[in-house]
CSV table of C-alpha atoms in Angstrom, one decimal:
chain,number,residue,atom,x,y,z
A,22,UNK,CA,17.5,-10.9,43.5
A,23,UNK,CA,19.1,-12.8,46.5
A,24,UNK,CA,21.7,-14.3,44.5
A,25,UNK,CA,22.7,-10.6,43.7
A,26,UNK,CA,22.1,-9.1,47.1
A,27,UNK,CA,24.3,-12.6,48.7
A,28,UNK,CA,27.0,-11.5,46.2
A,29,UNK,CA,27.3,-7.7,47.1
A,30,UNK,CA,27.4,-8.7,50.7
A,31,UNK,CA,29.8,-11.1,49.9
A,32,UNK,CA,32.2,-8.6,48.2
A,33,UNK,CA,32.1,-6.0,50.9
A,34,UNK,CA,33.1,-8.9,53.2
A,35,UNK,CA,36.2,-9.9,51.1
A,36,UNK,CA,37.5,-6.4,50.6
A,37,UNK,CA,37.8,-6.0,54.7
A,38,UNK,CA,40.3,-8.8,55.2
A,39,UNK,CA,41.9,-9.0,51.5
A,40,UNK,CA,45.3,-8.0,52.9
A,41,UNK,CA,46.0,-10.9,55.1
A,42,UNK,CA,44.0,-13.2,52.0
A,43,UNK,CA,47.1,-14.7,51.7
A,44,UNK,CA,49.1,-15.2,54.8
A,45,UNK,CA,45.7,-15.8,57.2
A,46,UNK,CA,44.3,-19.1,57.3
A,47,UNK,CA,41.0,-19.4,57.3
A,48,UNK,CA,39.0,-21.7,59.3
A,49,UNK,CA,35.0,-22.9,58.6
A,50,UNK,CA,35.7,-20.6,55.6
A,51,UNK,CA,32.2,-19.2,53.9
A,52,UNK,CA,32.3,-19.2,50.1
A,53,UNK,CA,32.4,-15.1,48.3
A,54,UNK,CA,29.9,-15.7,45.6
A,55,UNK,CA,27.8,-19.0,44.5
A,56,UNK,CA,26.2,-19.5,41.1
A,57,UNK,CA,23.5,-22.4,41.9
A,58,UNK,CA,25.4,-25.2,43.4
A,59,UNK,CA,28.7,-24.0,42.9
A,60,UNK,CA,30.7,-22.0,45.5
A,61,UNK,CA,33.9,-19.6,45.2
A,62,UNK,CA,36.5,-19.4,48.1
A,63,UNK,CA,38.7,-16.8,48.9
A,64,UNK,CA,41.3,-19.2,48.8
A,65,UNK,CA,40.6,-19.6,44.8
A,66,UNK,CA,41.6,-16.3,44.1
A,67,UNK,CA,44.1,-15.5,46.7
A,68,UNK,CA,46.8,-16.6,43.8
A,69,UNK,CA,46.1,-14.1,41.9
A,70,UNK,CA,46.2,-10.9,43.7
A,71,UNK,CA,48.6,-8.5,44.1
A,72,UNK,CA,50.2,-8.0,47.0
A,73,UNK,CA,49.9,-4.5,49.3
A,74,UNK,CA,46.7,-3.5,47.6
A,75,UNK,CA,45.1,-1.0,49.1
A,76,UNK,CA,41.4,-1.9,50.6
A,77,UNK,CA,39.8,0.3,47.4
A,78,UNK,CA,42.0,-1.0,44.8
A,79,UNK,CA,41.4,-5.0,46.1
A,80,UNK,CA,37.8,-4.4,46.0
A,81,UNK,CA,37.6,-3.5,42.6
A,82,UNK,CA,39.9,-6.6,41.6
A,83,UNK,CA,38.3,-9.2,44.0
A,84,UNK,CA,35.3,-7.8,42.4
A,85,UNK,CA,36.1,-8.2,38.6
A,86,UNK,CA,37.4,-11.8,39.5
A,87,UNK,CA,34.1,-12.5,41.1
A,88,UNK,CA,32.2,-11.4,38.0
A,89,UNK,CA,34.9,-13.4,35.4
A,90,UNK,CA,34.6,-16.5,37.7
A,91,UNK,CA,30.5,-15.9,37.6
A,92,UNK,CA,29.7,-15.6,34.1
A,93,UNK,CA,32.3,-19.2,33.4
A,94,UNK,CA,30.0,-20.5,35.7
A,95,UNK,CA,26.9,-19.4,34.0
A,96,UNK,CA,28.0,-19.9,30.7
A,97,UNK,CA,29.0,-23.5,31.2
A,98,UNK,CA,25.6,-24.1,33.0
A,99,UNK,CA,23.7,-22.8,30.3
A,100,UNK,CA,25.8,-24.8,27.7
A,101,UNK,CA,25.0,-27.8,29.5
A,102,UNK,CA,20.9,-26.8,29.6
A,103,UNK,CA,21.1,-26.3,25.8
A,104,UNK,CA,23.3,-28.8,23.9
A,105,UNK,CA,22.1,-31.6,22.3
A,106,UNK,CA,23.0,-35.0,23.1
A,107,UNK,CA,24.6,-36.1,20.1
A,108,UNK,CA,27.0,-32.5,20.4
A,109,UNK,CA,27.3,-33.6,24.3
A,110,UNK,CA,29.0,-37.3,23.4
A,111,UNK,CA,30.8,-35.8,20.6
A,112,UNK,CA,32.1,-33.0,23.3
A,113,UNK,CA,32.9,-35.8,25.6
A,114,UNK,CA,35.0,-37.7,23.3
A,115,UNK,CA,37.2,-35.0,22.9
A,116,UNK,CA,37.5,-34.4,26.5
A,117,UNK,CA,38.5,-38.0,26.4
A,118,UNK,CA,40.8,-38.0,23.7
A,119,UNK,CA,42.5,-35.0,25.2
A,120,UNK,CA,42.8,-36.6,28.8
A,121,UNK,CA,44.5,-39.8,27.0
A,122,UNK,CA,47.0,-37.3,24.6
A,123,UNK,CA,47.8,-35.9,27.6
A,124,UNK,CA,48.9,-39.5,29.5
A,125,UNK,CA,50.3,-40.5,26.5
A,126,UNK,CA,52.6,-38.1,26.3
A,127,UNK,CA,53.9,-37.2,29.3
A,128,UNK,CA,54.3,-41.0,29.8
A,129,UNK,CA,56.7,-40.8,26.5
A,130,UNK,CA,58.8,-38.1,27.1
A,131,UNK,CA,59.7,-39.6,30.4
A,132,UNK,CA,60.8,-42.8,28.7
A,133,UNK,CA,62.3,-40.7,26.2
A,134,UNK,CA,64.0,-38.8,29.4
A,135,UNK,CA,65.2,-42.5,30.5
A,136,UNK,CA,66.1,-43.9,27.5
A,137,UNK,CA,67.1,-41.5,25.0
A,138,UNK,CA,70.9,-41.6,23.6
A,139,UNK,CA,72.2,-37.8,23.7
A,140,UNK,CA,75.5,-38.0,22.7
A,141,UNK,CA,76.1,-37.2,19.0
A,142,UNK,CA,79.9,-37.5,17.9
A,143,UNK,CA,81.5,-35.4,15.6
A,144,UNK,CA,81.5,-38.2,13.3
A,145,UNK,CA,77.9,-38.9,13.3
A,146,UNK,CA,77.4,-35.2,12.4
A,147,UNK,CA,80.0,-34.8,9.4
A,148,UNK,CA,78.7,-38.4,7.9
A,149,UNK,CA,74.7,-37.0,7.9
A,150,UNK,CA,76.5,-33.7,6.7
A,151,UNK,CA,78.1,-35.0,3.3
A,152,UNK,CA,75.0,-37.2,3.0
A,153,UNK,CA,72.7,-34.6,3.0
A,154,UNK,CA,74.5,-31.8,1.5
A,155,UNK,CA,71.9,-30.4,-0.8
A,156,UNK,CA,69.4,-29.9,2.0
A,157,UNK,CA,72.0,-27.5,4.0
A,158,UNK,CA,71.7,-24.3,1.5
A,159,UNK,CA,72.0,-21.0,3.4
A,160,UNK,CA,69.4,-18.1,3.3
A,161,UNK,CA,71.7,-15.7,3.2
A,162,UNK,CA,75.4,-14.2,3.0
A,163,UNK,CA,77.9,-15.3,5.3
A,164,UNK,CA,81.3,-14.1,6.6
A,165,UNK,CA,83.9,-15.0,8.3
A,166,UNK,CA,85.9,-11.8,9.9
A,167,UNK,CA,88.1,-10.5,12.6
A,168,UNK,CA,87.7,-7.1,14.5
A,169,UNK,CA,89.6,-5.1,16.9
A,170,UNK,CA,88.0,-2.2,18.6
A,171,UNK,CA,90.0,0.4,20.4
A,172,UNK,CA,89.5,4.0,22.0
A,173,UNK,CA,90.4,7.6,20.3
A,174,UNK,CA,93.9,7.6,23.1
A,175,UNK,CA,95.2,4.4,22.5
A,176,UNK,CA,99.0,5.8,21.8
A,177,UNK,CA,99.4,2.0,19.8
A,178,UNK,CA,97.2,3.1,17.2
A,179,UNK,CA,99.7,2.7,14.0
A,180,UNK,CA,101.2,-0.6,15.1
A,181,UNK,CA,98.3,-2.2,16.2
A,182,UNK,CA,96.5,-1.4,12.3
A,183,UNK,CA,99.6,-2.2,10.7
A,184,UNK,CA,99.9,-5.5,12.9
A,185,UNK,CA,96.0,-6.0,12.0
A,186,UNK,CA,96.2,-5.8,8.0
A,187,UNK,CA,99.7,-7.9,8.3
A,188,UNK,CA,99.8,-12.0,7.6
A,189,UNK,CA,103.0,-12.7,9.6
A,190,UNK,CA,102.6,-14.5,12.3
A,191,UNK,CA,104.3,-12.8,14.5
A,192,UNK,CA,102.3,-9.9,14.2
A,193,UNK,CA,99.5,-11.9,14.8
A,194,UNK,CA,100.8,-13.1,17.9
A,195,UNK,CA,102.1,-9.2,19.1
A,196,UNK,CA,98.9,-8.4,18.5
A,197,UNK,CA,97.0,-10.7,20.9
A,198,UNK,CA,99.3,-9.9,23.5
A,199,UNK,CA,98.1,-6.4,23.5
A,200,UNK,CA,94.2,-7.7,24.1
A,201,UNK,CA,93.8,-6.3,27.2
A,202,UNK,CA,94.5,-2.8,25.8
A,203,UNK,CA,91.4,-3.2,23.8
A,204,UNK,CA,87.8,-2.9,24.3
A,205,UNK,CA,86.6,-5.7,21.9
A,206,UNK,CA,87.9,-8.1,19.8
A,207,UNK,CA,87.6,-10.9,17.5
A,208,UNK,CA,90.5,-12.4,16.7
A,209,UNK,CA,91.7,-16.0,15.1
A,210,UNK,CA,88.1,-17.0,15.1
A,211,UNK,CA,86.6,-19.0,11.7
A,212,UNK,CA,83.0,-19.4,13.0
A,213,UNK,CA,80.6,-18.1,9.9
A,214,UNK,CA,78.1,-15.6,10.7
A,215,UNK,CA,74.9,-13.5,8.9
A,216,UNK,CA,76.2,-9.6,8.1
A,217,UNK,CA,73.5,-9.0,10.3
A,218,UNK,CA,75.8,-10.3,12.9
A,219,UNK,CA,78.5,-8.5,11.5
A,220,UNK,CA,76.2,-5.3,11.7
A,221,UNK,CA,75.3,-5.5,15.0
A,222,UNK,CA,78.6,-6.6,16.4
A,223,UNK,CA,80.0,-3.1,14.6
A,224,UNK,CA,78.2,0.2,15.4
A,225,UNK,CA,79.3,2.2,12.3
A,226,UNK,CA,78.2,-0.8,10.4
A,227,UNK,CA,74.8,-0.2,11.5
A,228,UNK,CA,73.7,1.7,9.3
A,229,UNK,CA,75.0,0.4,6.0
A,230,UNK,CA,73.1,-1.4,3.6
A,231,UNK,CA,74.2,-5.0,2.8
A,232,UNK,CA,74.7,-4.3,-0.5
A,233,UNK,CA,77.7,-1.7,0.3
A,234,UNK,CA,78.9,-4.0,3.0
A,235,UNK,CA,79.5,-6.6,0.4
A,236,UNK,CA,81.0,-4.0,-1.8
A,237,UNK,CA,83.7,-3.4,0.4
A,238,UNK,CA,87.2,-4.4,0.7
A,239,UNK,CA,88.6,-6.9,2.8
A,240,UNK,CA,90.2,-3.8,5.4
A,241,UNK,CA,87.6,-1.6,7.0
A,242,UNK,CA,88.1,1.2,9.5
A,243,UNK,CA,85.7,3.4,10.6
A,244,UNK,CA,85.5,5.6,14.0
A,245,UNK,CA,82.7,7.0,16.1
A,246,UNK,CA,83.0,8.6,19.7
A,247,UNK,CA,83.5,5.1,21.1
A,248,UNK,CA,86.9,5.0,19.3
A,249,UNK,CA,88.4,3.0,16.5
A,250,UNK,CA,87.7,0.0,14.7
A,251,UNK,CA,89.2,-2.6,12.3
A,252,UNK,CA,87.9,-5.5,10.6
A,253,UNK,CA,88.9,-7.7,8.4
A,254,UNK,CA,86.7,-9.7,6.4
A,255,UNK,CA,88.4,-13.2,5.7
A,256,UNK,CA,85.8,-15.2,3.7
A,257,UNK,CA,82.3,-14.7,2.2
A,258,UNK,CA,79.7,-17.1,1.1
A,259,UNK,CA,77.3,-16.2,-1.3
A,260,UNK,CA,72.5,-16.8,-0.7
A,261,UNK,CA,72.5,-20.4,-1.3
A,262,UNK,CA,75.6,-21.8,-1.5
A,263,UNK,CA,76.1,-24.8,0.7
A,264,UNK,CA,76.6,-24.2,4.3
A,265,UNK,CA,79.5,-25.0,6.0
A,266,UNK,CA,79.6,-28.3,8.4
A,267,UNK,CA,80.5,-25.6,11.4
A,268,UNK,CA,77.7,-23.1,10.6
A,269,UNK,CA,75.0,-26.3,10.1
A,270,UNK,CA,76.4,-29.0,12.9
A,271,UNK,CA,74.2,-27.5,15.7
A,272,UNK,CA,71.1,-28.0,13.3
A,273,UNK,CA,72.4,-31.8,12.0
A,274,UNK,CA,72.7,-32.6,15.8
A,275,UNK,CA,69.0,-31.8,16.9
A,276,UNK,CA,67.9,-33.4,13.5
A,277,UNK,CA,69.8,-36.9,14.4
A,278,UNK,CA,68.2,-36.4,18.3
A,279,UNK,CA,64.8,-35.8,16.4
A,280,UNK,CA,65.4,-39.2,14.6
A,281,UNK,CA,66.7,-41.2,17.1
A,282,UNK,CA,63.7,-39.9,19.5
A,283,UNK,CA,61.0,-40.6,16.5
A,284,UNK,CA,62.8,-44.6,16.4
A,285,UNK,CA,62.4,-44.5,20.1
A,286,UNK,CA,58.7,-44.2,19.8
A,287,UNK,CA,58.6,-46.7,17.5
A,288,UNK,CA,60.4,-49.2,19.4
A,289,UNK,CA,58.3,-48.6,22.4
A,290,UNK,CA,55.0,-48.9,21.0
A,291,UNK,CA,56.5,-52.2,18.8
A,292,UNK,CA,57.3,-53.1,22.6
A,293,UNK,CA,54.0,-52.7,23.9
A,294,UNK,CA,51.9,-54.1,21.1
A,295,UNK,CA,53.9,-57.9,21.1
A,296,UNK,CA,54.0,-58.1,25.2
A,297,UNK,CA,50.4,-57.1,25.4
A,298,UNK,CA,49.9,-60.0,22.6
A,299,UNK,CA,51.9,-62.3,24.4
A,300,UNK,CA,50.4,-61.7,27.6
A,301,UNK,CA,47.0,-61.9,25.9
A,302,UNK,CA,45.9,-58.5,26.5
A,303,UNK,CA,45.6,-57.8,23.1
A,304,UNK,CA,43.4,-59.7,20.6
A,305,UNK,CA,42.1,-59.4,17.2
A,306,UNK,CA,38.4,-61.0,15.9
């Protein structure tokens, strides 16, 4: 009953000066709540409460903390009281095991930070490419396309479609002197993307089935009340076919960084092992 009656007190305490909790130092500081030996401070839970609570609201926090903190507490003590010994080592172990993982690699990475080899050239990524070919097949269709998205008043609006649809070059080249008159655009661009790209990219598009975006031609138009757009789809590469070496070489670059990062591991721990056995450190019986 005391410990119960030393918490409440404790609580109505806390809720009087919770506002300045976190900008008010605190000196001979008293603890808010104890469970046997073990003692709470304001200063444990200052990190975790809101800021310009009012006096009501912070009791009812500081409160629920209190209680959270108390039954961990509790729990842990009664854990202790109750579990074997053999459970106890075993539970130790882990902890161990943990504490070393945890050493281990944060040691690692930061050689791995220091010694690692970022740079992946073009070269290194085509040559894993066409040796691994059959590995790069993609989930689903891919496109390559061009879009040009004006509003309902552009006064160009004949010129710029037939300029679109044509394959001279110089209409190519009228027409991307006229980008500013536009409000989006894609234009001489052969990155592959999913039609889910291509769906989002186009509002009127959002709505259509895959299966009728692959059924139509290589001209679209469509309009909404944002104005006018053109696309052209270029190229299309049917589920499963082999991915392009663009569409793949961001992949192929993390894979070779995942490699050369695994044979950096190796080489350190090959490191470790023969200077600890020439420095007799290490020793098998």
């Amino acid at each position: 009953m005391r410990k119960y009656i030393f918490l409440i007190t404790s609580l109505i305490i806390v809720s009087c000066d919770l506002i300045s909790l976190k900008t008010k130092k605190v000196t001979n500081e008293r603890p808010i709540a104890t469970v046997y030996n073990k003692h709470l401070y304001k200063k444990d839970i200052a990190g975790l409460l809101p800021k310009n609570l009012s006096p009501k609201d912070s009791l009812v926090i500081v409160r629920g903390l209190i209680n959270s903190w108390a039954k961990q507490e509790l729990l842990y003590i009664k854990a202790e009281e109750n579990i074997s010994e053999v459970n106890s080592e075993e539970i130790q172990n882990l902890v161990n095991d943990y504490k070393k993982s945890l050493y281990i690699n944060g040691y690692k990475e930061r050689l791995i930070k220091q010694q690692l080899d970022t740079v992946v050239t073009e070269e290194e990524i085509a040559l894993y490419y066409e040796e691994n070919k059959e590995n790069f097949k993609v989930s689903e269709e891919l496109v390559q396309f061009e879009y040009v998205h004006f509003g309902k008043d552009y006064l160009d609006k004949k010129e710029t479609i037939k300029q679109f649809k044509s394959e001279k070059e110089e209409d190519k080249e009228d027409l991307e002197r006229h980008l500013l008159n536009f409000k989006s655009y894609r234009l001489q661009d052969s990155t592959w993307v999913t039609f889910d790209y291509l769906k989002k990219k186009i509002p009127p598009f959002r709505n259509e089935t895959k299966e009728n975006l692959l059924k139509i031609s290589k001209f679209i138009q469509k309009e909404d009340s944002l104005g006018v757009y053109l696309v052209a789809v270029k190229n299309m590469l049917p589920q499963n076919a082999t991915a392009p070496l663009s569409y793949v070489s961001p992949r192929i670059k993390q894979i070779i960084l995942h490699k050369r990062k695994l044979e950096l591991i190796r080489d350190i721990e090959k490191t470790l092992i023969n200077d600890a056995i020439e420095n007799k450190n290490f020793k098998e019986y």
